[in-house]
Amino acid sequence: MQSLLNILRLTIKELRAFRRDKVMIVLMIYVFTLAVWLVSSAASTEVRDLTVAVVDEDHSPLSTRLIDAIRGPLFKAPELLTAQQADQAQLDGKYVLVVEIPPDFERDLRAGREATLMVFVDATAVAFAGNGSSFIQHVLSQEVSDYLSPGTSSASALNVVLRSRFNPNMTGEWFASVMQLMNSITILMLILSGSSMIREREHGTIEHVLVMPVRPHEIVLSKIFAMGAVILAASVASLLLVVEGFMGVPVSGSLGLFALGTGLYVIAVGSIGLMLASFTHNMGQYGLLVIPVIIVMILLSGGMTPLESMPEWLQILMRTISPAPHFVIFAQAVLYRGAGIGLVLNELAMISGMSLVALALVLARFRKILS
């Protein structure tokens, strides 16, 4: 009971110290609000509103229909230009795509002759050029097929119907916003847990703590619980107010289950942060040490690129040494697919096991330092 009281008192001390750290408070507010929106929405790489110019030298009903087929949300309304105007406009970077419909295009197709429709692509915009050219090719070929042979596709032997579950419109913002929230939890928990120890050293208050009748595990747990509580509260608030409320991203799963998994995860990450802090003496050293750890944990967590695309040995390694892949799998299952605890029990067990291992290692390190 006395140990629990000591942990509670030290936790309150850590929260008071955090409250006085205005820079960290501003950083947390920014990361869980504006940064989530900027990364997932404002800096989106989705193909939308592509600029298109059309050189129509056919002036047939088919060419008119092709021009009408180029519409939002993938494309902006196309501009009709002459060939010389289109060349100059693309040189000036005004249009990503230029569609040139040659003379007698419809007449040649109806006569069974070969007809060529050209699409000029500004490949300096790599993402737009690759995806945009594929999209406009599909749109134009489908429109030509429907115009010349209406009903052909419905009469074919195979009719493939695609239905996208959990994200029907394939909106990248839905995925990016939640994954950015997961990354923010990892980054801030590493920074706050480690900086709480570095701050004690730089301000000279660590000596005051060491002469108090407290044990190493009480110091460690109080720092993890204090910073973990702040991160957990901020992440849940961001999920409800920013992701679901402001951005309109539907959250399907249980908020309580998400909070449980996040609580276990912040304990593991906080322990890693304290472990790294035990090898440094100031914030400069800690920053240099923690940056590569953050990069590896985020890039190889499966939140930015699928784990399946990585070499098998790397998948096994990351699942063994890092709790981040298990947390990403857990968060995606709960928040996207509405999974219950039975489906994510294995991931929760892995995160819990890693939390215990990380706590044991950091406690052993702190006992060695204090002795």
mmCIF file of C-alpha atoms in Angstrom:
data_model
loop_
_atom_site.group_PDB
_atom_site.id
_atom_site.type_symbol
_atom_site.label_atom_id
_atom_site.label_comp_id
_atom_site.label_asym_id
_atom_site.label_seq_id
_atom_site.Cartn_x
_atom_site.Cartn_y
_atom_site.Cartn_z
ATOM 1 C CA MET A 1 0.000 0.000 0.000
ATOM 2 C CA GLN A 2 2.833 2.414 0.814
ATOM 3 C CA SER A 3 4.415 1.676 -2.558
ATOM 4 C CA LEU A 4 1.146 2.477 -4.325
ATOM 5 C CA LEU A 5 0.883 5.748 -2.422
ATOM 6 C CA ASN A 6 4.438 6.644 -3.388
ATOM 7 C CA ILE A 7 3.679 5.921 -7.052
ATOM 8 C CA LEU A 8 0.537 8.084 -6.839
ATOM 9 C CA ARG A 9 2.405 10.999 -5.260
ATOM 10 C CA LEU A 10 5.237 10.779 -7.777
ATOM 11 C CA THR A 11 2.720 10.563 -10.627
ATOM 12 C CA ILE A 12 1.059 13.761 -9.434
ATOM 13 C CA LYS A 13 4.490 15.387 -9.247
ATOM 14 C CA GLU A 14 5.178 14.406 -12.851
ATOM 15 C CA LEU A 15 1.819 15.780 -14.004
ATOM 16 C CA ARG A 16 2.516 19.081 -12.260
ATOM 17 C CA ALA A 17 5.931 19.259 -13.928
ATOM 18 C CA PHE A 18 4.338 18.568 -17.299
ATOM 19 C CA ARG A 19 1.730 21.265 -16.684
ATOM 20 C CA ARG A 20 4.515 23.821 -16.282
ATOM 21 C CA ASP A 21 6.211 22.739 -19.524
ATOM 22 C CA LYS A 22 4.446 25.056 -21.993
ATOM 23 C CA VAL A 23 6.472 23.900 -24.998
ATOM 24 C CA MET A 24 5.465 20.262 -24.502
ATOM 25 C CA ILE A 25 1.817 21.228 -24.043
ATOM 26 C CA VAL A 26 1.822 23.235 -27.279
ATOM 27 C CA LEU A 27 3.597 20.363 -29.067
ATOM 28 C CA MET A 28 1.006 17.855 -27.858
ATOM 29 C CA ILE A 29 -1.929 20.038 -28.884
ATOM 30 C CA TYR A 30 -0.411 20.538 -32.328
ATOM 31 C CA VAL A 31 0.448 16.861 -32.873
ATOM 32 C CA PHE A 32 -2.997 15.553 -31.900
ATOM 33 C CA THR A 33 -4.992 18.216 -33.768
ATOM 34 C CA LEU A 34 -3.466 20.154 -36.639
ATOM 35 C CA ALA A 35 -0.807 17.567 -37.536
ATOM 36 C CA VAL A 36 -3.401 14.794 -37.840
ATOM 37 C CA TRP A 37 -5.422 16.895 -40.274
ATOM 38 C CA LEU A 38 -2.427 18.196 -42.253
ATOM 39 C CA VAL A 39 -0.842 14.784 -42.804
ATOM 40 C CA SER A 40 -4.054 12.968 -43.713
ATOM 41 C CA SER A 41 -5.999 15.657 -45.574
ATOM 42 C CA ALA A 42 -4.056 18.747 -46.562
ATOM 43 C CA ALA A 43 -0.996 16.771 -47.702
ATOM 44 C CA SER A 44 -2.960 14.022 -49.438
ATOM 45 C CA THR A 45 -1.423 12.264 -52.447
ATOM 46 C CA GLU A 46 -4.776 11.012 -53.731
ATOM 47 C CA VAL A 47 -5.578 11.717 -57.359
ATOM 48 C CA ARG A 48 -8.225 14.457 -57.348
ATOM 49 C CA ASP A 49 -8.945 17.465 -59.555
ATOM 50 C CA LEU A 50 -6.364 16.619 -62.204
ATOM 51 C CA THR A 51 -5.979 19.397 -64.748
ATOM 52 C CA VAL A 52 -6.868 18.213 -68.266
ATOM 53 C CA ALA A 53 -6.784 19.937 -71.655
ATOM 54 C CA VAL A 54 -8.465 18.482 -74.759
ATOM 55 C CA VAL A 55 -7.516 19.046 -78.382
ATOM 56 C CA ASP A 56 -10.647 18.068 -80.310
ATOM 57 C CA GLU A 57 -9.924 17.812 -84.032
ATOM 58 C CA ASP A 58 -12.805 15.423 -84.687
ATOM 59 C CA HIS A 59 -15.815 17.469 -83.493
ATOM 60 C CA SER A 60 -18.024 14.370 -83.604
ATOM 61 C CA PRO A 61 -20.693 13.113 -81.191
ATOM 62 C CA LEU A 62 -18.146 10.601 -79.859
ATOM 63 C CA SER A 63 -15.528 13.275 -79.143
ATOM 64 C CA THR A 64 -18.157 15.359 -77.365
ATOM 65 C CA ARG A 65 -19.083 12.355 -75.270
ATOM 66 C CA LEU A 66 -15.436 11.695 -74.413
ATOM 67 C CA ILE A 67 -15.006 15.289 -73.254
ATOM 68 C CA ASP A 68 -18.122 15.033 -71.089
ATOM 69 C CA ALA A 69 -16.777 11.822 -69.504
ATOM 70 C CA ILE A 70 -13.789 13.708 -68.079
ATOM 71 C CA ARG A 71 -15.338 15.034 -64.886
ATOM 72 C CA GLY A 72 -14.869 15.219 -61.125
ATOM 73 C CA PRO A 73 -13.838 14.244 -58.625
ATOM 74 C CA LEU A 74 -10.829 12.738 -60.419
ATOM 75 C CA PHE A 75 -10.562 15.469 -63.040
ATOM 76 C CA LYS A 76 -11.296 19.142 -63.293
ATOM 77 C CA ALA A 77 -13.530 20.286 -66.144
ATOM 78 C CA PRO A 78 -11.375 19.963 -69.276
ATOM 79 C CA GLU A 79 -10.272 23.010 -71.247
ATOM 80 C CA LEU A 80 -10.656 22.967 -75.049
ATOM 81 C CA LEU A 81 -7.453 24.171 -76.706
ATOM 82 C CA THR A 82 -5.743 24.056 -80.038
ATOM 83 C CA ALA A 83 -2.720 21.790 -80.497
ATOM 84 C CA GLN A 84 -0.293 24.717 -80.252
ATOM 85 C CA GLN A 85 -1.995 26.100 -77.149
ATOM 86 C CA ALA A 86 -1.980 22.690 -75.465
ATOM 87 C CA ASP A 87 1.749 22.181 -76.132
ATOM 88 C CA GLN A 88 2.629 25.536 -74.663
ATOM 89 C CA ALA A 89 0.268 25.114 -71.697
ATOM 90 C CA GLN A 90 1.827 21.771 -70.767
ATOM 91 C CA LEU A 91 5.306 23.268 -71.085
ATOM 92 C CA ASP A 92 4.162 25.960 -68.660
ATOM 93 C CA GLY A 93 2.978 23.258 -66.225
ATOM 94 C CA LYS A 94 -0.702 24.213 -66.438
ATOM 95 C CA TYR A 95 -2.042 20.755 -67.318
ATOM 96 C CA VAL A 96 -1.026 17.287 -66.155
ATOM 97 C CA LEU A 97 -2.894 15.549 -68.998
ATOM 98 C CA VAL A 98 -3.563 16.619 -72.578
ATOM 99 C CA VAL A 99 -5.942 14.468 -74.623
ATOM 100 C CA GLU A 100 -5.706 14.792 -78.397
ATOM 101 C CA ILE A 101 -8.625 13.445 -80.448
ATOM 102 C CA PRO A 102 -7.495 13.175 -84.112
ATOM 103 C CA PRO A 103 -9.659 14.050 -87.149
ATOM 104 C CA ASP A 104 -12.131 11.395 -88.337
ATOM 105 C CA PHE A 105 -11.692 9.502 -85.065
ATOM 106 C CA GLU A 106 -15.324 8.299 -84.868
ATOM 107 C CA ARG A 107 -15.529 7.617 -88.608
ATOM 108 C CA ASP A 108 -12.418 5.409 -88.540
ATOM 109 C CA LEU A 109 -13.706 3.423 -85.564
ATOM 110 C CA ARG A 110 -17.099 2.812 -87.206
ATOM 111 C CA ALA A 111 -15.366 1.734 -90.406
ATOM 112 C CA GLY A 112 -13.249 -0.775 -88.495
ATOM 113 C CA ARG A 113 -10.043 1.078 -89.160
ATOM 114 C CA GLU A 114 -7.361 1.610 -86.535
ATOM 115 C CA ALA A 115 -7.674 4.917 -84.715
ATOM 116 C CA THR A 116 -5.233 6.413 -82.246
ATOM 117 C CA LEU A 117 -6.173 8.695 -79.385
ATOM 118 C CA MET A 118 -3.150 10.308 -77.785
ATOM 119 C CA VAL A 119 -2.709 11.331 -74.159
ATOM 120 C CA PHE A 120 0.280 13.527 -73.266
ATOM 121 C CA VAL A 121 1.290 13.290 -69.616
ATOM 122 C CA ASP A 122 3.379 15.704 -67.565
ATOM 123 C CA ALA A 123 5.464 13.101 -65.743
ATOM 124 C CA THR A 124 7.159 15.640 -63.454
ATOM 125 C CA ALA A 125 4.150 15.067 -61.168
ATOM 126 C CA VAL A 126 4.938 11.378 -60.735
ATOM 127 C CA ALA A 127 2.005 10.292 -58.554
ATOM 128 C CA PHE A 128 -0.544 12.197 -60.616
ATOM 129 C CA ALA A 129 1.019 11.135 -63.901
ATOM 130 C CA GLY A 130 1.025 7.412 -63.151
ATOM 131 C CA ASN A 131 -2.396 7.105 -61.579
ATOM 132 C CA GLY A 132 -3.988 9.866 -63.647
ATOM 133 C CA SER A 133 -2.983 8.338 -66.982
ATOM 134 C CA SER A 134 -4.375 4.966 -65.895
ATOM 135 C CA PHE A 135 -7.652 6.516 -64.778
ATOM 136 C CA ILE A 136 -8.184 8.580 -67.912
ATOM 137 C CA GLN A 137 -7.292 5.606 -70.127
ATOM 138 C CA HIS A 138 -9.952 3.542 -68.384
ATOM 139 C CA VAL A 139 -12.527 6.331 -68.624
ATOM 140 C CA LEU A 140 -11.955 6.973 -72.323
ATOM 141 C CA SER A 141 -11.813 3.299 -73.372
ATOM 142 C CA GLN A 142 -14.968 2.516 -71.415
ATOM 143 C CA GLU A 143 -16.772 5.473 -72.963
ATOM 144 C CA VAL A 144 -15.773 4.445 -76.496
ATOM 145 C CA SER A 145 -16.905 0.872 -75.824
ATOM 146 C CA ASP A 146 -20.261 2.012 -74.418
ATOM 147 C CA TYR A 147 -20.838 4.381 -77.329
ATOM 148 C CA LEU A 148 -19.989 1.998 -80.160
ATOM 149 C CA SER A 149 -21.279 -1.256 -78.613
ATOM 150 C CA PRO A 150 -23.823 -0.378 -75.913
ATOM 151 C CA GLY A 151 -24.683 -3.229 -73.569
ATOM 152 C CA THR A 152 -21.671 -5.350 -74.542
ATOM 153 C CA SER A 153 -20.230 -5.479 -71.057
ATOM 154 C CA SER A 154 -23.485 -6.615 -69.464
ATOM 155 C CA ALA A 155 -23.817 -9.448 -71.949
ATOM 156 C CA SER A 156 -20.342 -10.803 -71.360
ATOM 157 C CA ALA A 157 -19.854 -14.186 -69.740
ATOM 158 C CA LEU A 158 -18.107 -12.698 -66.695
ATOM 159 C CA ASN A 159 -19.232 -9.602 -64.848
ATOM 160 C CA VAL A 160 -16.854 -8.637 -62.056
ATOM 161 C CA VAL A 161 -18.396 -6.571 -59.271
ATOM 162 C CA LEU A 162 -16.089 -4.931 -56.703
ATOM 163 C CA ARG A 163 -17.341 -3.926 -53.284
ATOM 164 C CA SER A 164 -14.919 -2.168 -50.932
ATOM 165 C CA ARG A 165 -15.635 -2.921 -47.301
ATOM 166 C CA PHE A 166 -14.872 -0.591 -44.378
ATOM 167 C CA ASN A 167 -13.892 2.217 -46.808
ATOM 168 C CA PRO A 168 -16.372 2.117 -49.715
ATOM 169 C CA ASN A 169 -14.996 5.158 -51.542
ATOM 170 C CA MET A 170 -11.351 4.165 -51.003
ATOM 171 C CA THR A 171 -10.735 7.488 -49.256
ATOM 172 C CA GLY A 172 -7.098 7.744 -48.266
ATOM 173 C CA GLU A 173 -7.940 10.309 -45.592
ATOM 174 C CA TRP A 174 -9.752 7.638 -43.556
ATOM 175 C CA PHE A 175 -6.613 5.520 -43.394
ATOM 176 C CA ALA A 176 -4.044 8.295 -43.058
ATOM 177 C CA SER A 177 -5.790 10.085 -40.189
ATOM 178 C CA VAL A 178 -5.918 7.034 -37.924
ATOM 179 C CA MET A 179 -2.376 5.963 -38.799
ATOM 180 C CA GLN A 180 -1.093 9.470 -38.099
ATOM 181 C CA LEU A 181 -2.759 9.269 -34.698
ATOM 182 C CA MET A 182 -0.964 5.960 -34.032
ATOM 183 C CA ASN A 183 2.364 7.511 -35.076
ATOM 184 C CA SER A 184 1.746 10.513 -32.810
ATOM 185 C CA ILE A 185 1.222 8.213 -29.834
ATOM 186 C CA THR A 186 4.552 6.498 -30.512
ATOM 187 C CA ILE A 187 6.511 9.718 -31.060
ATOM 188 C CA LEU A 188 5.150 11.669 -28.109
ATOM 189 C CA MET A 189 5.335 8.795 -25.641
ATOM 190 C CA LEU A 190 8.998 8.269 -26.471
ATOM 191 C CA ILE A 191 9.722 11.995 -26.201
ATOM 192 C CA LEU A 192 7.728 12.692 -23.029
ATOM 193 C CA SER A 193 8.862 9.666 -21.066
ATOM 194 C CA GLY A 194 12.527 10.236 -21.845
ATOM 195 C CA SER A 195 12.375 14.002 -21.428
ATOM 196 C CA SER A 196 10.806 13.627 -17.975
ATOM 197 C CA MET A 197 13.985 11.889 -16.802
ATOM 198 C CA ILE A 198 16.313 14.263 -18.670
ATOM 199 C CA ARG A 199 14.447 17.233 -17.221
ATOM 200 C CA GLU A 200 15.074 15.903 -13.704
ATOM 201 C CA ARG A 201 18.807 15.709 -14.444
ATOM 202 C CA GLU A 202 19.076 19.117 -16.092
ATOM 203 C CA HIS A 203 17.106 20.877 -13.327
ATOM 204 C CA GLY A 204 18.966 19.045 -10.582
ATOM 205 C CA THR A 205 15.791 17.598 -9.035
ATOM 206 C CA ILE A 206 16.779 13.977 -9.605
ATOM 207 C CA GLU A 207 18.938 14.162 -6.474
ATOM 208 C CA HIS A 208 15.894 15.232 -4.457
ATOM 209 C CA VAL A 209 13.992 12.202 -5.719
ATOM 210 C CA LEU A 210 16.869 9.835 -4.971
ATOM 211 C CA VAL A 211 17.102 10.890 -1.323
ATOM 212 C CA MET A 212 13.385 10.316 -0.845
ATOM 213 C CA PRO A 213 12.266 6.970 0.632
ATOM 214 C CA VAL A 214 11.170 5.656 -2.758
ATOM 215 C CA ARG A 215 12.266 2.660 -4.788
ATOM 216 C CA PRO A 216 13.428 2.562 -8.424
ATOM 217 C CA HIS A 217 10.244 0.878 -9.638
ATOM 218 C CA GLU A 218 8.140 3.623 -8.053
ATOM 219 C CA ILE A 219 10.105 6.308 -9.914
ATOM 220 C CA VAL A 220 9.852 4.426 -13.220
ATOM 221 C CA LEU A 221 6.162 3.574 -12.931
ATOM 222 C CA SER A 222 5.206 7.099 -11.894
ATOM 223 C CA LYS A 223 6.853 8.588 -14.977
ATOM 224 C CA ILE A 224 5.266 6.024 -17.283
ATOM 225 C CA PHE A 225 1.814 6.353 -15.701
ATOM 226 C CA ALA A 226 1.884 10.160 -15.738
ATOM 227 C CA MET A 227 2.994 10.544 -19.345
ATOM 228 C CA GLY A 228 0.906 7.556 -20.424
ATOM 229 C CA ALA A 229 -2.239 9.065 -18.908
ATOM 230 C CA VAL A 230 -1.623 12.335 -20.742
ATOM 231 C CA ILE A 231 -1.014 10.580 -24.083
ATOM 232 C CA LEU A 232 -4.001 8.263 -23.627
ATOM 233 C CA ALA A 233 -6.374 11.126 -22.825
ATOM 234 C CA ALA A 234 -5.063 13.213 -25.738
ATOM 235 C CA SER A 235 -5.308 10.317 -28.224
ATOM 236 C CA VAL A 236 -8.881 9.453 -27.263
ATOM 237 C CA ALA A 237 -9.870 13.130 -27.460
ATOM 238 C CA SER A 238 -8.176 13.450 -30.858
ATOM 239 C CA LEU A 239 -9.931 10.329 -32.127
ATOM 240 C CA LEU A 240 -13.356 11.618 -31.071
ATOM 241 C CA LEU A 241 -13.024 15.350 -31.773
ATOM 242 C CA VAL A 242 -10.583 15.589 -34.684
ATOM 243 C CA VAL A 243 -10.700 12.289 -36.587
ATOM 244 C CA GLU A 244 -14.358 11.388 -36.119
ATOM 245 C CA GLY A 245 -15.875 14.788 -35.347
ATOM 246 C CA PHE A 246 -14.038 17.324 -37.506
ATOM 247 C CA MET A 247 -12.787 15.079 -40.347
ATOM 248 C CA GLY A 248 -15.851 12.825 -40.456
ATOM 249 C CA VAL A 249 -13.930 9.537 -40.424
ATOM 250 C CA PRO A 250 -16.214 6.772 -39.101
ATOM 251 C CA VAL A 251 -14.874 4.835 -36.120
ATOM 252 C CA SER A 252 -16.481 1.406 -35.969
ATOM 253 C CA GLY A 253 -14.934 -0.248 -32.927
ATOM 254 C CA SER A 254 -15.154 -0.010 -29.168
ATOM 255 C CA LEU A 255 -13.558 3.078 -27.668
ATOM 256 C CA GLY A 256 -12.957 1.235 -24.396
ATOM 257 C CA LEU A 257 -11.101 -1.583 -26.161
ATOM 258 C CA PHE A 258 -8.990 0.941 -28.052
ATOM 259 C CA ALA A 259 -8.159 2.713 -24.777
ATOM 260 C CA LEU A 260 -7.143 -0.614 -23.210
ATOM 261 C CA GLY A 261 -4.766 -1.486 -26.037
ATOM 262 C CA THR A 262 -3.364 2.043 -26.140
ATOM 263 C CA GLY A 263 -2.758 1.944 -22.382
ATOM 264 C CA LEU A 264 -0.709 -1.239 -22.719
ATOM 265 C CA TYR A 265 1.165 0.186 -25.686
ATOM 266 C CA VAL A 266 2.173 3.438 -23.973
ATOM 267 C CA ILE A 267 3.620 1.426 -21.079
ATOM 268 C CA ALA A 268 5.863 -0.464 -23.509
ATOM 269 C CA VAL A 269 6.893 2.665 -25.427
ATOM 270 C CA GLY A 270 7.375 4.665 -22.226
ATOM 271 C CA SER A 271 9.699 1.978 -20.893
ATOM 272 C CA ILE A 272 11.732 2.150 -24.102
ATOM 273 C CA GLY A 273 11.933 5.932 -23.744
ATOM 274 C CA LEU A 274 13.198 5.698 -20.163
ATOM 275 C CA MET A 275 15.689 3.036 -21.186
ATOM 276 C CA LEU A 276 17.112 5.326 -23.879
ATOM 277 C CA ALA A 277 17.141 8.264 -21.449
ATOM 278 C CA SER A 278 19.227 6.264 -18.970
ATOM 279 C CA PHE A 279 22.114 6.255 -21.466
ATOM 280 C CA THR A 280 22.082 10.033 -22.035
ATOM 281 C CA HIS A 281 22.780 13.141 -19.967
ATOM 282 C CA ASN A 282 20.933 15.952 -21.776
ATOM 283 C CA MET A 283 18.107 16.541 -24.260
ATOM 284 C CA GLY A 284 20.512 16.953 -27.156
ATOM 285 C CA GLN A 285 21.935 13.486 -26.692
ATOM 286 C CA TYR A 286 18.504 12.016 -26.113
ATOM 287 C CA GLY A 287 17.141 13.635 -29.274
ATOM 288 C CA LEU A 288 19.939 12.190 -31.396
ATOM 289 C CA LEU A 289 19.372 8.747 -29.882
ATOM 290 C CA VAL A 290 15.590 8.694 -30.091
ATOM 291 C CA ILE A 291 15.214 9.968 -33.680
ATOM 292 C CA PRO A 292 16.458 6.759 -35.399
ATOM 293 C CA VAL A 293 14.377 4.670 -32.981
ATOM 294 C CA ILE A 294 11.244 6.638 -33.926
ATOM 295 C CA ILE A 295 11.992 6.309 -37.643
ATOM 296 C CA VAL A 296 12.466 2.540 -37.441
ATOM 297 C CA MET A 297 9.408 1.980 -35.242
ATOM 298 C CA ILE A 298 7.121 4.020 -37.512
ATOM 299 C CA LEU A 299 8.409 3.021 -40.954
ATOM 300 C CA LEU A 300 8.490 -0.693 -40.093
ATOM 301 C CA SER A 301 5.266 -0.819 -38.070
ATOM 302 C CA GLY A 302 2.978 -1.588 -40.999
ATOM 303 C CA GLY A 303 1.179 1.727 -40.696
ATOM 304 C CA MET A 304 2.871 3.357 -43.690
ATOM 305 C CA THR A 305 3.741 0.291 -45.755
ATOM 306 C CA PRO A 306 2.222 -3.185 -45.343
ATOM 307 C CA LEU A 307 4.217 -5.654 -43.284
ATOM 308 C CA GLU A 308 3.646 -8.216 -46.031
ATOM 309 C CA SER A 309 5.746 -6.133 -48.448
ATOM 310 C CA MET A 310 8.812 -6.448 -46.197
ATOM 311 C CA PRO A 311 11.304 -9.339 -46.209
ATOM 312 C CA GLU A 312 10.129 -12.215 -44.052
ATOM 313 C CA TRP A 313 13.128 -11.998 -41.707
ATOM 314 C CA LEU A 314 12.398 -8.302 -41.123
ATOM 315 C CA GLN A 315 8.744 -9.030 -40.362
ATOM 316 C CA ILE A 316 9.750 -11.604 -37.743
ATOM 317 C CA LEU A 317 12.352 -9.240 -36.275
ATOM 318 C CA MET A 318 9.971 -6.283 -35.946
ATOM 319 C CA ARG A 319 7.195 -8.422 -34.451
ATOM 320 C CA THR A 320 9.731 -9.685 -31.908
ATOM 321 C CA ILE A 321 11.477 -6.494 -30.786
ATOM 322 C CA SER A 322 8.895 -3.750 -31.388
ATOM 323 C CA PRO A 323 5.343 -3.372 -30.049
ATOM 324 C CA ALA A 324 4.473 -0.963 -32.879
ATOM 325 C CA PRO A 325 3.447 -3.611 -35.499
ATOM 326 C CA HIS A 326 1.142 -5.291 -32.981
ATOM 327 C CA PHE A 327 -0.405 -1.951 -32.021
ATOM 328 C CA VAL A 328 -1.023 -1.022 -35.671
ATOM 329 C CA ILE A 329 -2.691 -4.376 -36.336
ATOM 330 C CA PHE A 330 -4.753 -3.960 -33.165
ATOM 331 C CA ALA A 331 -5.803 -0.372 -33.976
ATOM 332 C CA GLN A 332 -6.746 -1.179 -37.565
ATOM 333 C CA ALA A 333 -8.833 -4.173 -36.495
ATOM 334 C CA VAL A 334 -10.675 -2.259 -33.769
ATOM 335 C CA LEU A 335 -11.150 1.167 -35.356
ATOM 336 C CA TYR A 336 -11.675 0.138 -38.989
ATOM 337 C CA ARG A 337 -13.365 -3.250 -38.773
ATOM 338 C CA GLY A 338 -15.015 -3.033 -35.362
ATOM 339 C CA ALA A 339 -13.226 -6.156 -34.084
ATOM 340 C CA GLY A 340 -14.007 -7.419 -30.597
ATOM 341 C CA ILE A 341 -11.518 -8.445 -27.955
ATOM 342 C CA GLY A 342 -11.548 -12.056 -29.138
ATOM 343 C CA LEU A 343 -10.059 -11.115 -32.509
ATOM 344 C CA VAL A 344 -7.315 -8.893 -31.080
ATOM 345 C CA LEU A 345 -6.479 -10.929 -27.989
ATOM 346 C CA ASN A 346 -3.243 -12.203 -29.523
ATOM 347 C CA GLU A 347 -2.042 -8.669 -30.284
ATOM 348 C CA LEU A 348 -2.965 -7.495 -26.788
ATOM 349 C CA ALA A 349 -1.044 -10.421 -25.325
ATOM 350 C CA MET A 350 2.029 -9.570 -27.409
ATOM 351 C CA ILE A 351 1.889 -5.902 -26.400
ATOM 352 C CA SER A 352 1.444 -6.894 -22.737
ATOM 353 C CA GLY A 353 4.396 -9.281 -22.911
ATOM 354 C CA MET A 354 6.612 -6.637 -24.488
ATOM 355 C CA SER A 355 5.498 -4.129 -21.842
ATOM 356 C CA LEU A 356 6.586 -6.497 -19.081
ATOM 357 C CA VAL A 357 9.938 -7.181 -20.758
ATOM 358 C CA ALA A 358 10.572 -3.473 -21.357
ATOM 359 C CA LEU A 359 9.650 -2.651 -17.750
ATOM 360 C CA ALA A 360 11.966 -5.357 -16.426
ATOM 361 C CA LEU A 361 14.858 -4.084 -18.537
ATOM 362 C CA VAL A 362 14.406 -0.455 -17.561
ATOM 363 C CA LEU A 363 14.053 -1.358 -13.872
ATOM 364 C CA ALA A 364 17.260 -3.379 -14.015
ATOM 365 C CA ARG A 365 18.987 -0.441 -15.686
ATOM 366 C CA PHE A 366 17.741 2.031 -13.072
ATOM 367 C CA ARG A 367 18.761 -0.193 -10.171
ATOM 368 C CA LYS A 368 22.248 -0.330 -11.655
ATOM 369 C CA ILE A 369 22.370 3.485 -12.017
ATOM 370 C CA LEU A 370 21.064 4.161 -8.498
ATOM 371 C CA SER A 371 23.411 1.615 -6.930
#
